[in-house]
């Protein structure tokens, strides 16, 4: 078993080492550090505890409440900051940390960062949602204007309203830039709402983008969002979009444009009224025409429902039925006549054919009869002897002196048997 010789030097205590380290880092003095915030917390004391990282190195940091209150933005994880402070060693655990008294965004100004953080916060509350936007009244009874009474914006709004559609205007004088501007804008909106305005214009004339901070103030934005009447934001910048623009029910690039949104154009309105009047006249004429037709149909139904009219109608129907029956009878008689004529013609033709056939048969039989007829024999020179109407075939049947009749082909002879056999 190996044995190691102990050091002859006196060892230092842990506390002494920590204090020595604290003196060493404190000698570095005030310094600036830049890095990414990895975690941050703000307990009820108001102090901010966070860590700042650069590559693999992480340094703990703390900012006391009095310094944290002066920051216009919140320290959040994922942000890259430039932090000013002094290094120190915490006696209890011997860990080194930065005691920061100031911080600013790296690459982004503190005001811009604060605005972005406020924008994200209000958007998460639904303050900029399209569903919250209310339509502006078409014919407001009174318009409230919250802006500087000395600026050009007021004159532009008054002239535009009077030119387009004269409407009472209530002006609330308020600063539009500077430290007092947010409070004056909020108070001005409350005043015009209490006075009974139907719509409020909040804004200013032109100016640099840095003069618009009052319209990004949280109180101003929340007041616009909670306003009981529609609000038109007229900050006067087409490119720069303030949080007031996002919270308002409508946004105008200039005060003149805001006034045009709040009141209609009486010339265009007159043209529209004329066009609508013509359309209504046409519809009225059509409606009256349809009503007259309905009345005519009703009168006809009432007349038809009268007993006399019904009797007349039935008579007419009976006459029509009689006429139709007579017509049908005539048609049937005509049809039967035609059929009779056709049958008669067919019977005549058949009879003619039968008569012709019988005549041919008769001629044939007559020919045969003629061939067998005694008359034909008589025509050849023969004669028929008759006694008492009977043909005598045997001479022995006739007595002497008996009268006989001899029938020739033409005519008869009366003879007497003389009995002479020679």
Short mmCIF file of C-alpha atoms in Angstrom, two decimals:
data_model
loop_
_atom_site.label_atom_id
_atom_site.label_comp_id
_atom_site.label_asym_id
_atom_site.label_seq_id
_atom_site.Cartn_x
_atom_site.Cartn_y
_atom_site.Cartn_z
CA UNK A 1 0.00 0.00 0.00
CA UNK A 2 1.46 3.32 -1.09
CA UNK A 3 1.86 6.18 1.36
CA UNK A 4 1.83 9.86 0.23
CA UNK A 5 3.67 12.49 2.17
CA UNK A 6 1.47 15.37 3.32
CA UNK A 7 2.10 19.00 2.28
CA UNK A 8 4.03 21.13 4.68
CA UNK A 9 1.91 24.17 3.59
CA UNK A 10 -1.08 25.25 5.67
CA UNK A 11 -4.37 24.59 3.69
CA UNK A 12 -6.88 27.42 3.07
CA UNK A 13 -10.43 27.29 4.32
CA UNK A 14 -13.33 27.04 1.85
CA UNK A 15 -14.79 30.33 2.91
CA UNK A 16 -11.42 32.01 2.48
CA UNK A 17 -11.06 30.59 -1.01
CA UNK A 18 -14.56 31.81 -1.98
CA UNK A 19 -13.81 35.31 -0.68
CA UNK A 20 -10.51 35.33 -2.51
CA UNK A 21 -12.27 34.36 -5.76
CA UNK A 22 -14.87 37.08 -5.18
CA UNK A 23 -12.14 39.72 -4.79
CA UNK A 24 -10.46 38.46 -7.94
CA UNK A 25 -13.54 38.68 -10.19
CA UNK A 26 -14.66 41.93 -8.59
CA UNK A 27 -11.38 43.43 -9.67
CA UNK A 28 -12.49 42.98 -13.28
CA UNK A 29 -14.88 45.89 -12.75
CA UNK A 30 -17.96 46.83 -14.80
CA UNK A 31 -18.22 44.87 -18.03
CA UNK A 32 -20.56 44.16 -21.01
CA UNK A 33 -21.53 40.62 -21.95
CA UNK A 34 -23.56 39.36 -24.93
CA UNK A 35 -25.32 36.05 -25.19
CA UNK A 36 -28.63 34.17 -25.43
CA UNK A 37 -30.98 34.00 -22.49
CA UNK A 38 -31.60 30.34 -21.66
CA UNK A 39 -34.01 30.72 -18.75
CA UNK A 40 -35.58 33.59 -16.86
CA UNK A 41 -37.86 33.98 -13.86
CA UNK A 42 -39.33 36.92 -11.98
CA UNK A 43 -40.68 36.00 -8.55
CA UNK A 44 -42.84 38.25 -6.42
CA UNK A 45 -39.82 40.21 -5.20
CA UNK A 46 -39.46 41.86 -8.62
CA UNK A 47 -35.90 40.58 -9.11
CA UNK A 48 -35.07 38.84 -12.39
CA UNK A 49 -33.03 35.63 -12.27
CA UNK A 50 -31.76 34.43 -15.62
CA UNK A 51 -28.92 32.65 -17.37
CA UNK A 52 -26.98 33.84 -20.38
CA UNK A 53 -25.19 31.42 -22.67
CA UNK A 54 -22.44 31.65 -25.27
CA UNK A 55 -21.62 28.35 -27.02
CA UNK A 56 -21.24 25.73 -24.25
CA UNK A 57 -20.68 28.19 -21.43
CA UNK A 58 -23.57 29.32 -19.25
CA UNK A 59 -23.38 32.14 -16.71
CA UNK A 60 -26.00 32.77 -14.05
CA UNK A 61 -27.18 36.38 -13.68
CA UNK A 62 -29.49 38.42 -11.50
CA UNK A 63 -30.97 41.90 -11.86
CA UNK A 64 -32.40 43.52 -8.77
CA UNK A 65 -35.94 44.86 -8.81
CA UNK A 66 -34.99 48.54 -8.87
CA UNK A 67 -33.03 48.02 -12.09
CA UNK A 68 -35.59 45.62 -13.58
CA UNK A 69 -38.35 48.26 -13.25
CA UNK A 70 -36.49 50.55 -15.64
CA UNK A 71 -36.40 48.00 -18.45
CA UNK A 72 -39.00 48.76 -21.19
CA UNK A 73 -39.12 45.10 -22.20
CA UNK A 74 -39.19 41.70 -20.53
CA UNK A 75 -36.20 39.40 -20.37
CA UNK A 76 -37.34 36.14 -21.94
CA UNK A 77 -35.69 32.86 -22.85
CA UNK A 78 -34.49 32.78 -26.44
CA UNK A 79 -33.67 36.50 -26.61
CA UNK A 80 -30.14 37.62 -27.33
CA UNK A 81 -29.11 40.46 -25.01
CA UNK A 82 -26.26 42.82 -24.30
CA UNK A 83 -25.97 42.91 -20.50
CA UNK A 84 -23.96 45.30 -18.32
CA UNK A 85 -22.87 44.34 -14.80
CA UNK A 86 -20.20 43.06 -12.41
CA UNK A 87 -19.08 39.52 -11.72
CA UNK A 88 -19.36 38.20 -8.20
CA UNK A 89 -19.18 34.97 -6.22
CA UNK A 90 -22.10 34.00 -4.03
CA UNK A 91 -20.74 33.12 -0.61
CA UNK A 92 -23.25 30.41 0.22
CA UNK A 93 -22.54 28.07 -2.70
CA UNK A 94 -19.38 29.56 -4.16
CA UNK A 95 -20.92 29.98 -7.62
CA UNK A 96 -19.97 32.86 -9.87
CA UNK A 97 -22.79 35.01 -11.31
CA UNK A 98 -23.30 38.31 -13.03
CA UNK A 99 -25.01 41.13 -11.15
CA UNK A 100 -26.60 43.04 -14.02
CA UNK A 101 -27.86 46.60 -13.77
CA UNK A 102 -28.83 47.15 -17.42
CA UNK A 103 -29.75 45.10 -20.49
CA UNK A 104 -30.71 45.81 -24.07
CA UNK A 105 -31.58 43.63 -27.06
CA UNK A 106 -28.66 42.63 -29.21
CA UNK A 107 -29.40 43.90 -32.71
CA UNK A 108 -32.85 45.28 -31.76
CA UNK A 109 -33.61 48.42 -29.77
CA UNK A 110 -35.25 48.09 -26.40
CA UNK A 111 -38.27 50.14 -27.48
CA UNK A 112 -38.77 47.95 -30.53
CA UNK A 113 -38.47 44.81 -28.46
CA UNK A 114 -40.88 46.15 -25.86
CA UNK A 115 -43.35 46.98 -28.62
CA UNK A 116 -43.08 43.48 -30.11
CA UNK A 117 -43.59 41.91 -26.72
CA UNK A 118 -46.65 44.08 -26.04
CA UNK A 119 -48.01 43.29 -29.50
CA UNK A 120 -47.68 39.56 -28.89
CA UNK A 121 -49.30 39.90 -25.47
CA UNK A 122 -52.31 41.86 -26.75
CA UNK A 123 -52.70 39.62 -29.77
CA UNK A 124 -52.81 36.59 -27.46
CA UNK A 125 -55.71 38.31 -25.65
CA UNK A 126 -57.57 38.57 -28.96
CA UNK A 127 -57.44 42.36 -28.98
CA UNK A 128 -56.54 42.55 -32.69
CA UNK A 129 -58.93 39.82 -33.88
CA UNK A 130 -60.98 40.59 -36.98
CA UNK A 131 -64.11 39.35 -35.20
CA UNK A 132 -63.86 42.32 -32.81
CA UNK A 133 -64.01 44.89 -35.61
CA UNK A 134 -67.32 46.78 -35.62
CA UNK A 135 -68.88 48.47 -38.65
CA UNK A 136 -68.85 52.25 -38.66
CA UNK A 137 -72.22 54.04 -38.46
CA UNK A 138 -73.33 55.16 -41.90
CA UNK A 139 -74.89 58.42 -40.72
CA UNK A 140 -73.29 59.41 -37.40
CA UNK A 141 -75.09 62.07 -35.37
CA UNK A 142 -71.83 63.35 -33.86
CA UNK A 143 -68.16 62.62 -34.52
CA UNK A 144 -65.52 62.72 -31.79
CA UNK A 145 -61.96 63.68 -32.72
CA UNK A 146 -59.10 63.09 -30.25
CA UNK A 147 -55.94 64.83 -31.43
CA UNK A 148 -53.97 68.02 -31.07
CA UNK A 149 -56.23 71.02 -31.61
CA UNK A 150 -53.25 72.92 -33.05
CA UNK A 151 -52.32 70.36 -35.65
CA UNK A 152 -53.31 70.18 -39.31
CA UNK A 153 -55.23 66.97 -38.71
CA UNK A 154 -58.17 68.82 -37.12
CA UNK A 155 -58.57 71.19 -40.06
CA UNK A 156 -58.36 68.35 -42.58
CA UNK A 157 -61.07 66.39 -40.74
CA UNK A 158 -63.41 69.40 -40.39
CA UNK A 159 -63.08 70.43 -44.04
CA UNK A 160 -63.61 66.88 -45.29
CA UNK A 161 -66.70 66.30 -43.15
CA UNK A 162 -68.28 69.63 -44.12
CA UNK A 163 -67.59 69.00 -47.79
CA UNK A 164 -68.91 65.44 -47.89
CA UNK A 165 -71.75 65.38 -45.37
CA UNK A 166 -71.97 68.16 -42.71
CA UNK A 167 -72.03 66.52 -39.26
CA UNK A 168 -71.42 67.94 -35.75
CA UNK A 169 -67.82 67.38 -34.59
CA UNK A 170 -66.58 67.35 -30.98
CA UNK A 171 -62.82 67.89 -30.61
CA UNK A 172 -60.87 66.66 -27.57
CA UNK A 173 -57.49 68.42 -27.48
CA UNK A 174 -54.71 65.97 -26.59
CA UNK A 175 -50.96 65.78 -26.99
CA UNK A 176 -49.98 63.25 -29.65
CA UNK A 177 -46.34 62.81 -28.61
CA UNK A 178 -44.28 63.14 -25.48
CA UNK A 179 -44.61 61.63 -22.01
CA UNK A 180 -48.08 63.10 -21.33
CA UNK A 181 -49.59 62.00 -24.67
CA UNK A 182 -50.88 58.53 -23.62
CA UNK A 183 -52.83 59.88 -20.62
CA UNK A 184 -54.30 62.78 -22.62
CA UNK A 185 -55.35 60.49 -25.47
CA UNK A 186 -57.08 58.14 -23.01
CA UNK A 187 -58.87 61.05 -21.26
CA UNK A 188 -59.89 62.57 -24.59
CA UNK A 189 -61.54 59.33 -25.76
CA UNK A 190 -63.44 59.05 -22.49
CA UNK A 191 -64.69 62.63 -22.85
CA UNK A 192 -66.05 62.33 -26.41
CA UNK A 193 -67.76 59.04 -25.56
CA UNK A 194 -69.51 60.63 -22.56
CA UNK A 195 -70.63 63.48 -24.83
CA UNK A 196 -72.58 61.00 -27.00
CA UNK A 197 -70.41 60.65 -30.10
CA UNK A 198 -71.30 57.76 -32.42
CA UNK A 199 -67.77 57.30 -33.78
CA UNK A 200 -64.30 58.43 -32.62
CA UNK A 201 -61.29 59.42 -34.71
CA UNK A 202 -57.96 59.09 -32.84
CA UNK A 203 -54.75 60.15 -34.48
CA UNK A 204 -52.39 62.85 -35.60
CA UNK A 205 -50.94 64.38 -38.71
CA UNK A 206 -47.61 63.47 -40.23
CA UNK A 207 -44.37 63.03 -38.37
CA UNK A 208 -41.38 60.78 -37.91
CA UNK A 209 -41.86 57.14 -36.98
CA UNK A 210 -40.19 57.83 -33.63
CA UNK A 211 -43.05 60.24 -32.78
CA UNK A 212 -45.64 57.46 -32.82
CA UNK A 213 -44.78 55.85 -29.49
CA UNK A 214 -47.89 57.27 -27.80
CA UNK A 215 -50.03 55.16 -30.15
CA UNK A 216 -48.13 52.02 -29.10
CA UNK A 217 -48.76 52.66 -25.41
CA UNK A 218 -50.65 49.85 -23.70
CA UNK A 219 -53.20 52.16 -22.03
CA UNK A 220 -54.04 53.84 -25.32
CA UNK A 221 -54.40 50.51 -27.14
CA UNK A 222 -56.60 48.99 -24.43
CA UNK A 223 -58.79 52.12 -24.30
CA UNK A 224 -59.35 51.91 -28.06
CA UNK A 225 -60.20 48.22 -27.79
CA UNK A 226 -62.68 48.80 -24.94
CA UNK A 227 -64.29 51.90 -26.45
CA UNK A 228 -68.11 51.44 -26.56
CA UNK A 229 -68.35 53.09 -30.00
CA UNK A 230 -66.34 52.33 -33.15
CA UNK A 231 -62.87 53.90 -33.36
CA UNK A 232 -61.00 54.98 -36.49
CA UNK A 233 -57.21 55.18 -36.14
CA UNK A 234 -55.67 57.99 -38.21
CA UNK A 235 -52.02 58.12 -37.19
CA UNK A 236 -50.97 59.45 -40.57
CA UNK A 237 -48.41 56.88 -41.69
CA UNK A 238 -49.08 54.47 -44.53
CA UNK A 239 -46.04 52.28 -43.85
CA UNK A 240 -45.75 52.45 -40.07
CA UNK A 241 -48.44 50.36 -38.39
CA UNK A 242 -49.03 51.20 -34.74
CA UNK A 243 -50.73 49.01 -32.16
CA UNK A 244 -53.55 51.58 -32.11
CA UNK A 245 -54.09 50.83 -35.80
CA UNK A 246 -54.39 47.12 -35.02
CA UNK A 247 -56.84 47.63 -32.14
CA UNK A 248 -59.09 50.16 -33.91
CA UNK A 249 -62.22 49.11 -35.79
CA UNK A 250 -60.92 50.83 -38.94
CA UNK A 251 -57.60 52.30 -40.00
CA UNK A 252 -56.99 55.33 -42.21
CA UNK A 253 -53.64 56.41 -43.59
CA UNK A 254 -54.46 60.13 -43.09
CA UNK A 255 -56.93 62.24 -41.08
CA UNK A 256 -58.67 63.13 -44.37
CA UNK A 257 -59.13 59.45 -45.16
CA UNK A 258 -60.51 58.90 -41.65
CA UNK A 259 -63.12 61.61 -42.18
CA UNK A 260 -64.09 60.03 -45.50
CA UNK A 261 -64.65 56.72 -43.71
CA UNK A 262 -66.91 58.34 -41.10
CA UNK A 263 -69.35 60.22 -43.36
CA UNK A 264 -70.83 59.40 -46.78
CA UNK A 265 -70.37 61.51 -49.90
CA UNK A 266 -73.58 63.48 -50.30
CA UNK A 267 -73.11 63.75 -54.09
CA UNK A 268 -72.74 59.99 -54.45
CA UNK A 269 -75.52 59.58 -51.91
CA UNK A 270 -77.81 61.80 -53.98
CA UNK A 271 -77.07 59.76 -57.09
CA UNK A 272 -77.76 56.59 -55.17
CA UNK A 273 -81.03 58.02 -53.82
CA UNK A 274 -82.09 58.98 -57.35
CA UNK A 275 -81.24 55.52 -58.64
CA UNK A 276 -83.08 53.89 -55.74
CA UNK A 277 -86.09 56.14 -56.29
CA UNK A 278 -86.27 55.08 -59.92
CA UNK A 279 -85.95 51.45 -58.91
CA UNK A 280 -88.69 51.87 -56.30
CA UNK A 281 -90.91 53.60 -58.86
CA UNK A 282 -90.50 50.64 -61.22
CA UNK A 283 -91.19 48.16 -58.46
CA UNK A 284 -94.22 50.20 -57.33
CA UNK A 285 -95.65 50.24 -60.85
CA UNK A 286 -95.11 46.51 -61.15
CA UNK A 287 -96.68 45.96 -57.73
CA UNK A 288 -99.69 48.11 -58.65
CA UNK A 289 -100.06 46.23 -61.92
CA UNK A 290 -99.94 42.89 -60.11
CA UNK A 291 -102.45 44.21 -57.54
CA UNK A 292 -104.82 45.32 -60.34
CA UNK A 293 -104.57 41.88 -61.91
CA UNK A 294 -105.27 40.28 -58.54
CA UNK A 295 -108.33 42.53 -58.12
CA UNK A 296 -109.56 41.62 -61.59
CA UNK A 297 -109.18 37.93 -60.82
CA UNK A 298 -110.96 38.43 -57.50
CA UNK A 299 -113.82 40.32 -59.14
CA UNK A 300 -114.09 37.58 -61.72
CA UNK A 301 -114.21 34.94 -58.97
CA UNK A 302 -116.86 36.91 -57.07
CA UNK A 303 -118.93 37.35 -60.21
CA UNK A 304 -118.55 33.69 -61.01
CA UNK A 305 -119.66 32.77 -57.49
CA UNK A 306 -123.01 34.66 -57.91
CA UNK A 307 -126.05 32.25 -58.41
CA UNK A 308 -127.10 33.98 -61.61
CA UNK A 309 -123.58 33.81 -62.94
CA UNK A 310 -123.33 30.19 -61.91
CA UNK A 311 -126.66 29.41 -63.61
CA UNK A 312 -125.51 31.24 -66.72
CA UNK A 313 -122.25 29.35 -66.54
CA UNK A 314 -124.12 26.05 -66.24
CA UNK A 315 -126.37 27.02 -69.18
CA UNK A 316 -123.35 27.87 -71.18
CA UNK A 317 -121.73 24.57 -70.21
CA UNK A 318 -125.00 22.74 -71.15
CA UNK A 319 -125.18 24.54 -74.47
CA UNK A 320 -121.56 23.69 -75.07
CA UNK A 321 -122.19 20.06 -74.18
CA UNK A 322 -125.29 20.02 -76.50
CA UNK A 323 -123.25 21.53 -79.29
CA UNK A 324 -120.50 19.02 -78.68
CA UNK A 325 -123.08 16.17 -78.63
CA UNK A 326 -124.70 17.42 -81.87
CA UNK A 327 -121.30 17.70 -83.47
CA UNK A 328 -120.41 14.22 -82.29
CA UNK A 329 -123.77 12.89 -83.58
CA UNK A 330 -123.25 14.53 -86.95
CA UNK A 331 -119.82 13.07 -87.14
CA UNK A 332 -121.14 9.64 -86.21
CA UNK A 333 -124.01 9.91 -88.81
CA UNK A 334 -121.55 11.06 -91.43
CA UNK A 335 -119.28 8.19 -90.51
CA UNK A 336 -122.16 5.71 -90.67
CA UNK A 337 -123.28 7.15 -94.00
CA UNK A 338 -119.82 6.81 -95.34
CA UNK A 339 -119.70 3.26 -94.05
CA UNK A 340 -123.16 2.57 -95.62
CA UNK A 341 -122.08 4.02 -98.95
CA UNK A 342 -118.95 1.91 -98.80
CA UNK A 343 -120.99 -1.20 -97.88
CA UNK A 344 -123.55 -0.42 -100.62
CA UNK A 345 -120.80 -0.03 -103.15
CA UNK A 346 -119.27 -3.28 -101.99
CA UNK A 347 -122.72 -4.99 -102.11
CA UNK A 348 -123.40 -3.61 -105.60
CA UNK A 349 -120.05 -4.80 -106.76
CA UNK A 350 -120.59 -8.23 -105.19
CA UNK A 351 -124.12 -8.43 -106.65
CA UNK A 352 -122.88 -7.39 -110.05
CA UNK A 353 -120.20 -10.04 -109.84
CA UNK A 354 -122.81 -12.65 -108.79
CA UNK A 355 -125.28 -11.59 -111.52
CA UNK A 356 -122.54 -11.73 -114.08
CA UNK A 357 -121.60 -15.18 -112.82
CA UNK A 358 -125.26 -16.34 -112.89
CA UNK A 359 -125.70 -14.92 -116.36
CA UNK A 360 -122.66 -16.81 -117.52
CA UNK A 361 -124.00 -19.94 -115.84
CA UNK A 362 -127.44 -19.31 -117.38
CA UNK A 363 -125.97 -18.87 -120.79
CA UNK A 364 -124.05 -22.11 -120.36
CA UNK A 365 -127.17 -23.95 -119.18
CA UNK A 366 -129.29 -22.35 -121.93
CA UNK A 367 -126.79 -23.60 -124.43
CA UNK A 368 -127.10 -27.08 -123.03
CA UNK A 369 -130.90 -26.71 -122.89
CA UNK A 370 -131.03 -25.52 -126.44
CA UNK A 371 -129.05 -28.54 -127.44
CA UNK A 372 -131.61 -30.76 -125.75
CA UNK A 373 -134.77 -28.67 -126.51
CA UNK A 374 -137.48 -30.23 -128.80
CA UNK A 375 -137.79 -26.85 -130.42
CA UNK A 376 -134.30 -27.22 -131.69
CA UNK A 377 -135.23 -30.65 -133.07
CA UNK A 378 -138.29 -29.14 -134.69
CA UNK A 379 -136.06 -26.54 -136.32
CA UNK A 380 -134.34 -29.40 -138.09
CA UNK A 381 -137.69 -30.43 -139.77
CA UNK A 382 -139.12 -32.74 -137.20
CA UNK A 383 -142.65 -32.45 -135.74
CA UNK A 384 -144.35 -33.55 -132.53
CA UNK A 385 -147.76 -35.25 -132.66
CA UNK A 386 -149.97 -34.53 -129.69
CA UNK A 387 -153.22 -36.17 -128.65
CA UNK A 388 -155.05 -34.52 -125.89
CA UNK A 389 -151.87 -32.71 -124.98
CA UNK A 390 -149.80 -35.89 -124.79
CA UNK A 391 -147.04 -36.83 -127.20
CA UNK A 392 -147.92 -39.71 -129.48
CA UNK A 393 -145.02 -42.05 -129.81
CA UNK A 394 -146.74 -45.08 -131.32
CA UNK A 395 -149.05 -44.93 -134.34
CA UNK A 396 -150.98 -47.86 -132.98
CA UNK A 397 -152.17 -45.68 -130.16
CA UNK A 398 -154.22 -43.49 -132.55
CA UNK A 399 -157.65 -44.60 -133.70
CA UNK A 400 -158.99 -43.87 -137.16
CA UNK A 401 -160.70 -40.55 -137.42
CA UNK A 402 -159.11 -39.32 -134.22
CA UNK A 403 -157.99 -35.68 -134.32
CA UNK A 404 -154.30 -34.97 -133.66
CA UNK A 405 -152.29 -31.85 -133.30
CA UNK A 406 -148.93 -31.61 -135.01
CA UNK A 407 -146.50 -29.13 -133.60
CA UNK A 408 -143.91 -27.74 -136.00
CA UNK A 409 -141.00 -25.48 -135.40
CA UNK A 410 -143.30 -22.62 -136.11
CA UNK A 411 -146.96 -23.14 -135.63
CA UNK A 412 -149.23 -26.20 -135.31
CA UNK A 413 -151.37 -28.35 -137.64
CA UNK A 414 -154.66 -30.11 -136.84
CA UNK A 415 -154.97 -33.45 -138.68
CA UNK A 416 -157.30 -36.49 -138.58
CA UNK A 417 -156.21 -40.09 -138.69
CA UNK A 418 -157.92 -41.56 -141.82
CA UNK A 419 -156.92 -45.11 -141.07
CA UNK A 420 -155.30 -45.61 -144.51
CA UNK A 421 -152.24 -47.78 -143.95
CA UNK A 422 -151.05 -47.39 -147.58
#
